[in-house]
mmCIF file of C-alpha atoms in Angstrom:
data_model
loop_
_atom_site.group_PDB
_atom_site.id
_atom_site.type_symbol
_atom_site.label_atom_id
_atom_site.label_comp_id
_atom_site.label_asym_id
_atom_site.label_seq_id
_atom_site.Cartn_x
_atom_site.Cartn_y
_atom_site.Cartn_z
ATOM 1 C CA UNK A 1 114.849 96.189 134.269
ATOM 2 C CA UNK A 2 115.090 94.504 130.875
ATOM 3 C CA UNK A 3 118.343 93.549 129.205
ATOM 4 C CA UNK A 4 119.912 95.835 126.628
ATOM 5 C CA UNK A 5 118.944 94.741 123.117
ATOM 6 C CA UNK A 6 121.463 94.682 120.290
ATOM 7 C CA UNK A 7 119.016 93.809 117.513
ATOM 8 C CA UNK A 8 116.755 96.851 117.408
ATOM 9 C CA UNK A 9 117.330 99.652 114.906
ATOM 10 C CA UNK A 10 117.017 103.298 115.792
ATOM 11 C CA UNK A 11 114.619 104.685 113.168
ATOM 12 C CA UNK A 12 115.143 108.339 112.287
ATOM 13 C CA UNK A 13 113.323 110.791 110.035
ATOM 14 C CA UNK A 14 115.061 109.402 106.943
ATOM 15 C CA UNK A 15 114.399 105.682 107.630
ATOM 16 C CA UNK A 16 110.894 106.169 109.104
ATOM 17 C CA UNK A 17 109.139 105.297 105.771
ATOM 18 C CA UNK A 18 111.030 101.971 105.677
ATOM 19 C CA UNK A 19 110.025 101.026 109.238
ATOM 20 C CA UNK A 20 106.430 102.234 108.824
ATOM 21 C CA UNK A 21 106.068 100.105 105.678
ATOM 22 C CA UNK A 22 107.586 97.088 107.462
ATOM 23 C CA UNK A 23 105.020 97.511 110.251
ATOM 24 C CA UNK A 24 102.353 97.254 107.515
ATOM 25 C CA UNK A 25 103.988 94.114 106.045
ATOM 26 C CA UNK A 26 105.619 95.860 103.079
ATOM 27 C CA UNK A 27 109.286 95.983 102.093
ATOM 28 C CA UNK A 28 110.590 99.260 100.673
ATOM 29 C CA UNK A 29 113.849 99.776 98.803
ATOM 30 C CA UNK A 30 115.602 102.893 97.536
ATOM 31 C CA UNK A 31 115.515 103.417 93.758
ATOM 32 C CA UNK A 32 117.585 105.886 91.736
ATOM 33 C CA UNK A 33 115.883 107.816 88.941
ATOM 34 C CA UNK A 34 119.233 108.620 87.291
ATOM 35 C CA UNK A 35 120.808 105.169 86.865
ATOM 36 C CA UNK A 36 117.687 103.069 87.433
ATOM 37 C CA UNK A 37 119.308 100.883 90.091
ATOM 38 C CA UNK A 38 117.855 99.849 93.413
ATOM 39 C CA UNK A 39 119.889 99.608 96.594
ATOM 40 C CA UNK A 40 119.664 98.341 100.139
ATOM 41 C CA UNK A 41 120.529 99.328 102.936
ATOM 42 C CA UNK A 42 118.725 102.682 102.687
ATOM 43 C CA UNK A 43 120.926 105.702 101.918
ATOM 44 C CA UNK A 44 120.038 109.261 101.022
ATOM 45 C CA UNK A 45 122.162 109.098 97.848
ATOM 46 C CA UNK A 46 122.652 106.462 95.165
ATOM 47 C CA UNK A 47 125.755 104.365 95.941
ATOM 48 C CA UNK A 48 126.044 103.432 92.251
ATOM 49 C CA UNK A 49 126.035 106.823 90.476
ATOM 50 C CA UNK A 50 126.083 109.211 93.448
ATOM 51 C CA UNK A 51 122.797 110.886 92.519
ATOM 52 C CA UNK A 52 121.533 113.082 95.322
ATOM 53 C CA UNK A 53 118.622 112.602 97.678
ATOM 54 C CA UNK A 54 116.166 114.361 95.354
ATOM 55 C CA UNK A 55 116.787 111.646 92.695
ATOM 56 C CA UNK A 56 116.444 108.604 95.000
ATOM 57 C CA UNK A 57 113.012 107.528 96.186
ATOM 58 C CA UNK A 58 111.372 104.805 98.270
ATOM 59 C CA UNK A 59 109.789 102.121 96.072
ATOM 60 C CA UNK A 60 107.819 99.001 97.033
ATOM 61 C CA UNK A 61 109.713 95.732 96.623
ATOM 62 C CA UNK A 62 108.176 92.469 95.461
ATOM 63 C CA UNK A 63 109.286 90.646 98.597
ATOM 64 C CA UNK A 64 110.821 87.882 96.471
ATOM 65 C CA UNK A 65 114.411 86.749 96.905
ATOM 66 C CA UNK A 66 116.765 83.831 96.380
ATOM 67 C CA UNK A 67 119.156 82.452 98.947
ATOM 68 C CA UNK A 68 122.741 83.533 98.241
ATOM 69 C CA UNK A 69 124.482 82.121 101.334
ATOM 70 C CA UNK A 70 123.808 81.285 104.968
ATOM 71 C CA UNK A 71 125.326 80.212 108.234
ATOM 72 C CA UNK A 72 123.694 78.473 111.161
ATOM 73 C CA UNK A 73 124.443 80.359 114.375
ATOM 74 C CA UNK A 74 124.701 78.051 117.373
ATOM 75 C CA UNK A 75 126.031 80.533 119.902
ATOM 76 C CA UNK A 76 125.453 84.242 120.362
ATOM 77 C CA UNK A 77 125.871 85.861 123.762
ATOM 78 C CA UNK A 78 124.205 89.178 122.900
ATOM 79 C CA UNK A 79 120.596 89.569 124.061
ATOM 80 C CA UNK A 80 118.172 88.467 122.660
ATOM 81 C CA UNK A 81 120.100 86.294 120.184
ATOM 82 C CA UNK A 82 121.104 83.714 122.788
ATOM 83 C CA UNK A 83 117.450 82.767 123.250
ATOM 84 C CA UNK A 84 117.059 82.248 119.478
ATOM 85 C CA UNK A 85 119.918 79.846 118.785
ATOM 86 C CA UNK A 86 120.218 78.006 116.563
ATOM 87 C CA UNK A 87 119.100 80.418 113.846
ATOM 88 C CA UNK A 88 119.983 80.915 110.187
ATOM 89 C CA UNK A 89 121.816 84.146 109.368
ATOM 90 C CA UNK A 90 121.646 84.667 105.621
ATOM 91 C CA UNK A 91 122.306 86.888 102.649
ATOM 92 C CA UNK A 92 119.587 86.933 99.999
ATOM 93 C CA UNK A 93 119.477 88.331 96.477
ATOM 94 C CA UNK A 94 116.354 90.468 96.248
ATOM 95 C CA UNK A 95 114.404 90.235 92.986
ATOM 96 C CA UNK A 96 115.106 93.947 92.458
ATOM 97 C CA UNK A 97 118.872 93.380 92.510
ATOM 98 C CA UNK A 98 120.375 94.268 95.905
ATOM 99 C CA UNK A 99 121.671 91.768 98.404
ATOM 100 C CA UNK A 100 120.266 91.900 101.909
ATOM 101 C CA UNK A 101 121.443 90.452 105.212
ATOM 102 C CA UNK A 102 118.581 88.736 106.995
ATOM 103 C CA UNK A 103 117.424 85.618 108.790
ATOM 104 C CA UNK A 104 115.736 82.615 107.174
ATOM 105 C CA UNK A 105 112.829 81.181 109.141
ATOM 106 C CA UNK A 106 110.453 78.283 108.647
ATOM 107 C CA UNK A 107 112.995 75.913 107.159
ATOM 108 C CA UNK A 108 115.360 73.332 108.611
ATOM 109 C CA UNK A 109 118.989 74.232 107.948
ATOM 110 C CA UNK A 110 119.522 70.902 106.163
ATOM 111 C CA UNK A 111 116.828 71.876 103.623
ATOM 112 C CA UNK A 112 118.468 75.170 102.613
ATOM 113 C CA UNK A 113 119.922 75.382 99.126
ATOM 114 C CA UNK A 114 121.721 78.185 97.304
ATOM 115 C CA UNK A 115 119.279 79.753 94.866
ATOM 116 C CA UNK A 116 116.157 78.550 96.657
ATOM 117 C CA UNK A 117 113.207 80.937 96.292
ATOM 118 C CA UNK A 118 112.256 82.921 99.384
ATOM 119 C CA UNK A 119 109.620 85.468 100.316
ATOM 120 C CA UNK A 120 109.677 88.235 102.875
ATOM 121 C CA UNK A 121 107.930 87.951 106.226
ATOM 122 C CA UNK A 122 108.028 90.383 109.122
ATOM 123 C CA UNK A 123 108.789 89.673 112.765
ATOM 124 C CA UNK A 124 107.689 92.087 115.474
ATOM 125 C CA UNK A 125 110.544 93.027 117.811
ATOM 126 C CA UNK A 126 110.721 95.261 120.861
ATOM 127 C CA UNK A 127 107.997 96.935 122.847
ATOM 128 C CA UNK A 128 106.461 100.369 123.108
ATOM 129 C CA UNK A 129 108.088 103.167 121.117
ATOM 130 C CA UNK A 130 111.093 100.930 120.299
ATOM 131 C CA UNK A 131 108.858 98.317 118.591
ATOM 132 C CA UNK A 132 109.670 97.582 114.946
ATOM 133 C CA UNK A 133 108.908 94.957 112.331
ATOM 134 C CA UNK A 134 112.044 93.311 110.973
ATOM 135 C CA UNK A 135 112.208 91.744 107.509
ATOM 136 C CA UNK A 136 113.064 88.029 107.567
ATOM 137 C CA UNK A 137 112.650 85.504 104.758
ATOM 138 C CA UNK A 138 110.998 82.092 104.476
ATOM 139 C CA UNK A 139 110.777 79.501 101.716
ATOM 140 C CA UNK A 140 108.107 80.170 99.107
ATOM 141 C CA UNK A 141 105.112 77.973 99.894
#
């Protein structure tokens, strides 16, 4: 029996487009036709102007971001995070405007700098029907 995982989302009918796009290596964000703003995490309504679901659509994101802040995690007892330590938990500013919580990969913690350019990458997590691709970010090559 495998350990309970605390890092896997539970996709539903609403978020399925986001997870399907991630599996194809694409990042989707929600965009409001009324106020023109983009938001993340996905919600059925616009958190800025409260426009309803019929006015907010999934739109492809550029995958570009800049590093806003980060913390190196040296200890995490929840599976599977303990096997990953140390890792860089971060908040990035997406080119489209929203901030996103994520992980930075492919860079030593000492080389991280606020404002450094990043690009999205996707990491496969889970197995079988629970498998998803999770957006992480890496320095722009």
